[in-house]
PDB file of C-alpha atoms and ligand atoms in Angstrom:
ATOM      1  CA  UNK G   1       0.000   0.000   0.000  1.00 93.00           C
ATOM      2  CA  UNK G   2       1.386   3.581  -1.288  1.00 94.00           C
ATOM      3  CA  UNK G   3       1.270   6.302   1.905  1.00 96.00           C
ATOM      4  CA  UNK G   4      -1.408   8.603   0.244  1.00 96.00           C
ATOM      5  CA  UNK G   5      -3.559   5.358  -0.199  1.00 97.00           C
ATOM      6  CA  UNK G   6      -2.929   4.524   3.760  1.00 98.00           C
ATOM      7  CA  UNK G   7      -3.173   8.589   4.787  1.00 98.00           C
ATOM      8  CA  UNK G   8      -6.767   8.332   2.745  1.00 98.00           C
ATOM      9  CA  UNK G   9      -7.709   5.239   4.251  1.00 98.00           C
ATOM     10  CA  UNK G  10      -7.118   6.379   7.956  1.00 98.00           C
ATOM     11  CA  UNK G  11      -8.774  10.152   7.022  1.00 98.00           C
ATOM     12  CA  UNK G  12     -11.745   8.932   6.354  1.00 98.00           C
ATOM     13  CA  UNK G  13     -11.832   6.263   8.948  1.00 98.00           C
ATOM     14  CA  UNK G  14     -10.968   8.091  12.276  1.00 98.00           C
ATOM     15  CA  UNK G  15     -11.801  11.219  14.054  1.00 98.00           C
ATOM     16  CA  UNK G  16      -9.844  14.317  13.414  1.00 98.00           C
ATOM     17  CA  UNK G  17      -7.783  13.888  16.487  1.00 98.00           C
ATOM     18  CA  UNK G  18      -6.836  10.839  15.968  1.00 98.00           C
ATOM     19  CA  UNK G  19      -5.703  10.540  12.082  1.00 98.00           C
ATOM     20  CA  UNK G  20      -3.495  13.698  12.997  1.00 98.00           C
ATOM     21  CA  UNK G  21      -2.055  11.579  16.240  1.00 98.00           C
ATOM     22  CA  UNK G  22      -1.618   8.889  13.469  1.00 98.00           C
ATOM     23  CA  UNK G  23       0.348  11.040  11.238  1.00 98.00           C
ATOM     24  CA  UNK G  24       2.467  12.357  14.000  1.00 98.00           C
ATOM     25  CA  UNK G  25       3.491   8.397  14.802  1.00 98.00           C
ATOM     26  CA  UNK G  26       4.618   8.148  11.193  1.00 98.00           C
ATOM     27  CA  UNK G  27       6.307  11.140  11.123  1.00 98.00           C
ATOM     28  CA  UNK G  28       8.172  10.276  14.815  1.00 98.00           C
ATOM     29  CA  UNK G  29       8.888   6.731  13.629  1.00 98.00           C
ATOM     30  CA  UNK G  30      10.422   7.816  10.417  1.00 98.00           C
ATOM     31  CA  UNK G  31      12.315  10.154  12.570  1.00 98.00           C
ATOM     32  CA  UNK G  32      13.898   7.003  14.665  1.00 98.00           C
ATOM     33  CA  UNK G  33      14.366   5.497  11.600  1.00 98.00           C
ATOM     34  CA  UNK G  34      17.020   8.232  10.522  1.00 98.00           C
ATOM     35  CA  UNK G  35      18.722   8.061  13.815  1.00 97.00           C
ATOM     36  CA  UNK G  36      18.565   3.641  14.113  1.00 97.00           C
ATOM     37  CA  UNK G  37      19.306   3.137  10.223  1.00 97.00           C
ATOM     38  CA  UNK G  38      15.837   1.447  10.180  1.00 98.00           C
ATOM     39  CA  UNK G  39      13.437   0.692   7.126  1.00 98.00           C
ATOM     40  CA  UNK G  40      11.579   4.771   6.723  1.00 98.00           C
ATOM     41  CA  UNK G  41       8.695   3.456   4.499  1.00 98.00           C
ATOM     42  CA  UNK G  42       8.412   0.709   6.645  1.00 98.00           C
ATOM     43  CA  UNK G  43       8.223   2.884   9.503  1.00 98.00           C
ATOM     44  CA  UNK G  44       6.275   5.113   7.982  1.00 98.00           C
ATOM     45  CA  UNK G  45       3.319   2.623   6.388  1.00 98.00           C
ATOM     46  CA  UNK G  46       3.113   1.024   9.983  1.00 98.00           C
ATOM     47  CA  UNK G  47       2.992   4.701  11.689  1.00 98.00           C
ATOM     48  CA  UNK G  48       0.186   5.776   9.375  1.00 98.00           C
ATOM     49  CA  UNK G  49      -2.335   2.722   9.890  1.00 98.00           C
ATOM     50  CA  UNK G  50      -1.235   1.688  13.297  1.00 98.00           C
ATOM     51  CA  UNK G  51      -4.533   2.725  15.121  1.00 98.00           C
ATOM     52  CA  UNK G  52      -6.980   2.418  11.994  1.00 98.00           C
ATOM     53  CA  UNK G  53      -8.938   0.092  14.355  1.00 98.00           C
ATOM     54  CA  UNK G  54      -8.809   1.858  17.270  1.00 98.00           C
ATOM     55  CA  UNK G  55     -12.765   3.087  17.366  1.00 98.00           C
ATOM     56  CA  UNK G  56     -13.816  -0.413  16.318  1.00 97.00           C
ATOM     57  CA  UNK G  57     -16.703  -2.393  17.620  1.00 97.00           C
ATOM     58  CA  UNK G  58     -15.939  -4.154  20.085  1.00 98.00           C
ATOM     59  CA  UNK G  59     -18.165  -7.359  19.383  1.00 98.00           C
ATOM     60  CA  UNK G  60     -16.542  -7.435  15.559  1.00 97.00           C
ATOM     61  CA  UNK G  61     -13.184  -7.502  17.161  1.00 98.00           C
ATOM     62  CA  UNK G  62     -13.919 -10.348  19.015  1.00 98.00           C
ATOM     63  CA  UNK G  63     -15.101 -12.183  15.829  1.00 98.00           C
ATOM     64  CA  UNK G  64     -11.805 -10.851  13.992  1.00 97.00           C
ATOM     65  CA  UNK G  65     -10.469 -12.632  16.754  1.00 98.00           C
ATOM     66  CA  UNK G  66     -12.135 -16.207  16.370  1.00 98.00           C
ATOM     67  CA  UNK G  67     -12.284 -15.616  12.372  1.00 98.00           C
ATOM     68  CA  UNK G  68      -8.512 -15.443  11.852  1.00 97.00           C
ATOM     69  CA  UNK G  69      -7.384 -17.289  15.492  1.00 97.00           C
ATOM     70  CA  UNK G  70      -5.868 -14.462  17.249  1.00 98.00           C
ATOM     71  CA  UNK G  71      -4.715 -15.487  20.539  1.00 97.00           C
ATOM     72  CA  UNK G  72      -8.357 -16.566  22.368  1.00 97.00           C
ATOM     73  CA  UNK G  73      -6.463 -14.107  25.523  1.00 97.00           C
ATOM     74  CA  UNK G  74      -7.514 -11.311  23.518  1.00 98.00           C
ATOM     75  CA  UNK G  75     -11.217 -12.317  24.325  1.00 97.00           C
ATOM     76  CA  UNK G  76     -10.450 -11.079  28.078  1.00 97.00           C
ATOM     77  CA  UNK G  77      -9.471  -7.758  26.853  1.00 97.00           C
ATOM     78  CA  UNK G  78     -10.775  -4.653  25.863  1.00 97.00           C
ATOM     79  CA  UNK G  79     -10.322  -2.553  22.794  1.00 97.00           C
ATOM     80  CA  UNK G  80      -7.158  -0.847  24.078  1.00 97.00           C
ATOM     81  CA  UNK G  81      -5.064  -4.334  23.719  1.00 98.00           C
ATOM     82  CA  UNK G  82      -7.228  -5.418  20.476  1.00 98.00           C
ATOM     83  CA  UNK G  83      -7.134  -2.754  17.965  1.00 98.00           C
ATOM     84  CA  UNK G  84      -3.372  -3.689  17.358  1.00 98.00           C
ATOM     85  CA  UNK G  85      -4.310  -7.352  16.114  1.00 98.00           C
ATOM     86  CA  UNK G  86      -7.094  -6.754  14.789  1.00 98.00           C
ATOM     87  CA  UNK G  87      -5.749  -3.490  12.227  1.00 98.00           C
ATOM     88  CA  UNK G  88      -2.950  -6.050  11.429  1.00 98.00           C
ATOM     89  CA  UNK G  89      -5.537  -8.780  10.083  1.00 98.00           C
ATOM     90  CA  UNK G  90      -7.541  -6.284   8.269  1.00 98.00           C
ATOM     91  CA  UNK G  91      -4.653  -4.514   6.878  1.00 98.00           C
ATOM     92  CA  UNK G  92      -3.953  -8.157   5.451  1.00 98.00           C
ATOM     93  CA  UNK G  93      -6.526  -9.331   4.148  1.00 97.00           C
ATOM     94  CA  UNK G  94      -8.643  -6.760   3.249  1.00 97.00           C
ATOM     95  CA  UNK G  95      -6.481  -4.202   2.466  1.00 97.00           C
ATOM     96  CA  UNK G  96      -3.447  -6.273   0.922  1.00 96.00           C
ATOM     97  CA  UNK G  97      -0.824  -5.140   2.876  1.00 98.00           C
ATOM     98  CA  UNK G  98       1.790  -7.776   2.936  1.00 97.00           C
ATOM     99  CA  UNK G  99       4.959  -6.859   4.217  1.00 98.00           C
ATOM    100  CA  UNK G 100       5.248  -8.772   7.552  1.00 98.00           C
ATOM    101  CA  UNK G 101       7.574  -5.885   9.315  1.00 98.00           C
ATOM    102  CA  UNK G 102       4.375  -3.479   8.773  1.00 98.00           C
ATOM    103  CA  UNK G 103       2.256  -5.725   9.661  1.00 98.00           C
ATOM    104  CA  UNK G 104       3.925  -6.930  13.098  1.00 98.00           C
ATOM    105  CA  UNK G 105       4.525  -3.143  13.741  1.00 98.00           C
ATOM    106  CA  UNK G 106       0.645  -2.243  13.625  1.00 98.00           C
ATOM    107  CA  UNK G 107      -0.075  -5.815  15.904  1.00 98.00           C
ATOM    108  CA  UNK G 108       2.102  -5.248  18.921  1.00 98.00           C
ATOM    109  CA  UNK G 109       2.259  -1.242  18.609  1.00 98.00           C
ATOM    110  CA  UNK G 110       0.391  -1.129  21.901  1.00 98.00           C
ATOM    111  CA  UNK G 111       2.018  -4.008  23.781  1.00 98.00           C
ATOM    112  CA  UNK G 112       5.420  -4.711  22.766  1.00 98.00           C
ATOM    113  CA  UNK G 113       6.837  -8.055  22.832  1.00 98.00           C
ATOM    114  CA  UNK G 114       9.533 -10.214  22.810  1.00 96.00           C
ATOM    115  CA  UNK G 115      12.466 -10.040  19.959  1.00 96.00           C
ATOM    116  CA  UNK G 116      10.952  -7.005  18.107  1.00 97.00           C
ATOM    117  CA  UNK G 117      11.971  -6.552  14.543  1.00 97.00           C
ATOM    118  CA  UNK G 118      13.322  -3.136  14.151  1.00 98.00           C
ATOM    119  CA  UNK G 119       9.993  -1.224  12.295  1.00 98.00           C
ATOM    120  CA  UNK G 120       8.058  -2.936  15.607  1.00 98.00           C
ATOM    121  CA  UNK G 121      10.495  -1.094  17.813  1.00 98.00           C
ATOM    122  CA  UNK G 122      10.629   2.402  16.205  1.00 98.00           C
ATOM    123  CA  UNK G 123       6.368   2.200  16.107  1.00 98.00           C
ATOM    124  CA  UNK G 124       6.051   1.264  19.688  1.00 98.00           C
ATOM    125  CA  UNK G 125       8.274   4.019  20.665  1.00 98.00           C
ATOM    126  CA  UNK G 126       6.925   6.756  18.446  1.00 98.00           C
ATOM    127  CA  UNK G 127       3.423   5.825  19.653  1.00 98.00           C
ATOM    128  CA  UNK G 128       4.864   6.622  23.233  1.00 98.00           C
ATOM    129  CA  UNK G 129       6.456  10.202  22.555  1.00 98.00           C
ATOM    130  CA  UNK G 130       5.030  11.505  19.248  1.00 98.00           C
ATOM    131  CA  UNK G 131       4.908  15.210  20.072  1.00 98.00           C
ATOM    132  CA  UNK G 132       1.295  15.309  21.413  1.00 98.00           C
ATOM    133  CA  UNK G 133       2.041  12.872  24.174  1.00 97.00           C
ATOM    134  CA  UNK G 134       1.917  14.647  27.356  1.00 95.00           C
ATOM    135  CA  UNK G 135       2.078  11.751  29.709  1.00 92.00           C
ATOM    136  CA  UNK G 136       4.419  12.587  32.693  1.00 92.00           C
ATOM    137  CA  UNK G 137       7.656  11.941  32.308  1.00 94.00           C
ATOM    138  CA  UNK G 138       7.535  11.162  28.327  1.00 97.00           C
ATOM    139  CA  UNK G 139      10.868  13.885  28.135  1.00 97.00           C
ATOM    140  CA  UNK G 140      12.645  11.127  29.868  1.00 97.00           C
ATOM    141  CA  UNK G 141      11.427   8.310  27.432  1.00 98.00           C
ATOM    142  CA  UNK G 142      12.220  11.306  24.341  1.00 98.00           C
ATOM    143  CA  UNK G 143      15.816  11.871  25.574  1.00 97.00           C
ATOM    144  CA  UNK G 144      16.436   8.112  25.794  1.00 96.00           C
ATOM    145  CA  UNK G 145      15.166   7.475  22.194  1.00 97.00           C
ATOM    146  CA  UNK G 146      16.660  10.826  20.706  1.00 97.00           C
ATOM    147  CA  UNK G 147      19.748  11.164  22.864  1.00 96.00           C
ATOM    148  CA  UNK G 148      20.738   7.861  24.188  1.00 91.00           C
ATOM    149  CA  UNK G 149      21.629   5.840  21.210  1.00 86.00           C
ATOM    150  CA  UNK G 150      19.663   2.496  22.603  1.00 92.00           C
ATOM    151  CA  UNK G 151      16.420   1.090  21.180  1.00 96.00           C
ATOM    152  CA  UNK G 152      15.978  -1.524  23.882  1.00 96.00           C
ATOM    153  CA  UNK G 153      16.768   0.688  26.573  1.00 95.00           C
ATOM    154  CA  UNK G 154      13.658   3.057  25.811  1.00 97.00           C
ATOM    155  CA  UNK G 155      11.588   0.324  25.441  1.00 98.00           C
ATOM    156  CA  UNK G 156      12.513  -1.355  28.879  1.00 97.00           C
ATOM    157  CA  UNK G 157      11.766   1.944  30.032  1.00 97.00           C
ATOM    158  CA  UNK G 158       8.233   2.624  28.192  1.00 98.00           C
ATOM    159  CA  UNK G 159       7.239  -1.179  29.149  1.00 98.00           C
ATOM    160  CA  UNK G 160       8.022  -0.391  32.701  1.00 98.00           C
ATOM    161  CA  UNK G 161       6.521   2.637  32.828  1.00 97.00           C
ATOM    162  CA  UNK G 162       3.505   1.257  31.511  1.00 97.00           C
ATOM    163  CA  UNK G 163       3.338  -1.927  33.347  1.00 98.00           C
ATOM    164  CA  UNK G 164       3.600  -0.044  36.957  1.00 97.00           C
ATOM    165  CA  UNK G 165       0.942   2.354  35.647  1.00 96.00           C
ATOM    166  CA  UNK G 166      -1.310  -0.470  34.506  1.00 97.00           C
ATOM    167  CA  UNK G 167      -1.264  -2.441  38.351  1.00 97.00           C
ATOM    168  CA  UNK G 168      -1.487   0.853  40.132  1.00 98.00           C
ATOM    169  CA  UNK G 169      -5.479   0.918  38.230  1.00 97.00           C
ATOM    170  CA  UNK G 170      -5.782  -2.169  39.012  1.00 97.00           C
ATOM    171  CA  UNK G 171      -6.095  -3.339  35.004  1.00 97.00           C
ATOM    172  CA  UNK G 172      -4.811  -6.620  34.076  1.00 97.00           C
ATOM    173  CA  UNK G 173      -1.871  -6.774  32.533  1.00 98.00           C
ATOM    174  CA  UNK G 174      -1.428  -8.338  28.848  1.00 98.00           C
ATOM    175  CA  UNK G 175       0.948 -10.848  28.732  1.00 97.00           C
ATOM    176  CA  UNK G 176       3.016  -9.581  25.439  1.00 98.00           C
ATOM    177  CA  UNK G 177       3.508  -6.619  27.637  1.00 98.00           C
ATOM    178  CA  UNK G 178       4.787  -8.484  30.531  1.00 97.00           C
ATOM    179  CA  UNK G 179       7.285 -10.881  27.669  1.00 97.00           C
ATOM    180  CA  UNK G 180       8.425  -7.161  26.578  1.00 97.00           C
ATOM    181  CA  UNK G 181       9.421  -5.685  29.906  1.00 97.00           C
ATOM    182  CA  UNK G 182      11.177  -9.050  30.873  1.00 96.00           C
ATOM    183  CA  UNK G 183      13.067  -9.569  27.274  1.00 96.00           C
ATOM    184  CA  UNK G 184      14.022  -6.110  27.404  1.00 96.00           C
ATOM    185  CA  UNK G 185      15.160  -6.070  30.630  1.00 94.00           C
ATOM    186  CA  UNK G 186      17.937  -8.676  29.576  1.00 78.00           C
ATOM    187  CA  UNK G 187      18.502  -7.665  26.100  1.00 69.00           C
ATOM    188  CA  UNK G 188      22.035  -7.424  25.464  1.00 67.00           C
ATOM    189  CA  UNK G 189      21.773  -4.433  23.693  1.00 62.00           C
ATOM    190  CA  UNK G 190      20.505  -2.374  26.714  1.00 63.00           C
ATOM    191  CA  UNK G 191      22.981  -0.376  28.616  1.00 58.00           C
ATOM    192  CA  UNK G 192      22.571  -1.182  32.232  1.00 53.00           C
ATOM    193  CA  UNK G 193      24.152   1.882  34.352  1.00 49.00           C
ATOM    194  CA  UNK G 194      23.877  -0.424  37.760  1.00 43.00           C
TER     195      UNK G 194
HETATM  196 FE1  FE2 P   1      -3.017   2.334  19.352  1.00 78.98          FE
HETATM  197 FE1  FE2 P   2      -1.491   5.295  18.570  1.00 78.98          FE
END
């Protein structure tokens, strides 16, 4: 899919707030890109459609669920953990997006996981500290990713971040997200400074 096709596709699908979030994320990701030597169009493609699902139904994103045998876990959660998935099936197989870097990056933009490829990474981040963000402490998370030379480091960081947020409302927590924080934790790749 060409970016104007994927910047009309998410105009007309989400509310003005969100498609210019969206754009932001590309923009952000193909930012990281330049700084990690990562794939831009890649980056960019993922960035743009990431969050086309976000406003779904939730009862049809169960179904997307059963229909193409998502993880049944998904079935516990709400549409904050689904719309990742789900946009990556549809993308697929409705849309023809077939690149499997794009595809992962949309899936687990949300959660993380385990062993990211590199366009998975630089979405996850960007969807953390695009410049609209105003979560506290998301300056910290920026340095890391602008400053700090270290992929895995910022996502330890955004995982753990997110994960002690997360138990402090009480909300379970996904178990992708909990693989993420604990891979990342040990990644070689991550500068320890203890
Ligand atoms: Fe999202
Ligand atoms: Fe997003």
């Amino acid at each position: 899919m060409k970016t104007d096709e994927a910047v009309s596709l998410v105009k007309a699908k989400l509310p003005e707030k969100r498609f210019n979030h969206s754009l932001r994320v590309a923009e952000t990701a193909v930012k990281l890109a330049e700084i990690y030597d990562g794939d831009k169009d890649k980056a960019e493609l993922a960035g743009i459609l990431h969050d086309y699902s976000k406003y779904d139904d939730l009862g049809s994103m169960y179904q997307m669920v059963r229909q193409y045998d998502l993880d049944s876990d998904l079935l516990s959660y709400g549409s904050e953990i689904l719309h990742g998935p789900v946009c990556a099936v549809i993308m697929e197989n409705q849309f023809g997006v077939t690149d499997e870097e794009v595809l992962l990056a949309i899936k687990n933009h949300t959660t993380g996981r385990a062993q990211m490829s590199k366009t998975e990474k630089l979405v996850f981040i960007a969807d953390y500290i695009e410049p609209g963000r105003q979560t506290p402490g998301v300056e910290e998370i920026r340095d890391l990713a602008y400053n700090q030379g270290s992929l895995d480091n910022t996502i330890y960081e955004i995982s753990k971040r997110t994960v002690l947020y997360l138990i402090t409302k009480d909300i379970t927590v996904y178990n992708a997200t909990i693989a993420c924080l604990n891979y990342y934790n040990y990644s070689d790749e991550r500068v320890k400074d203890d």
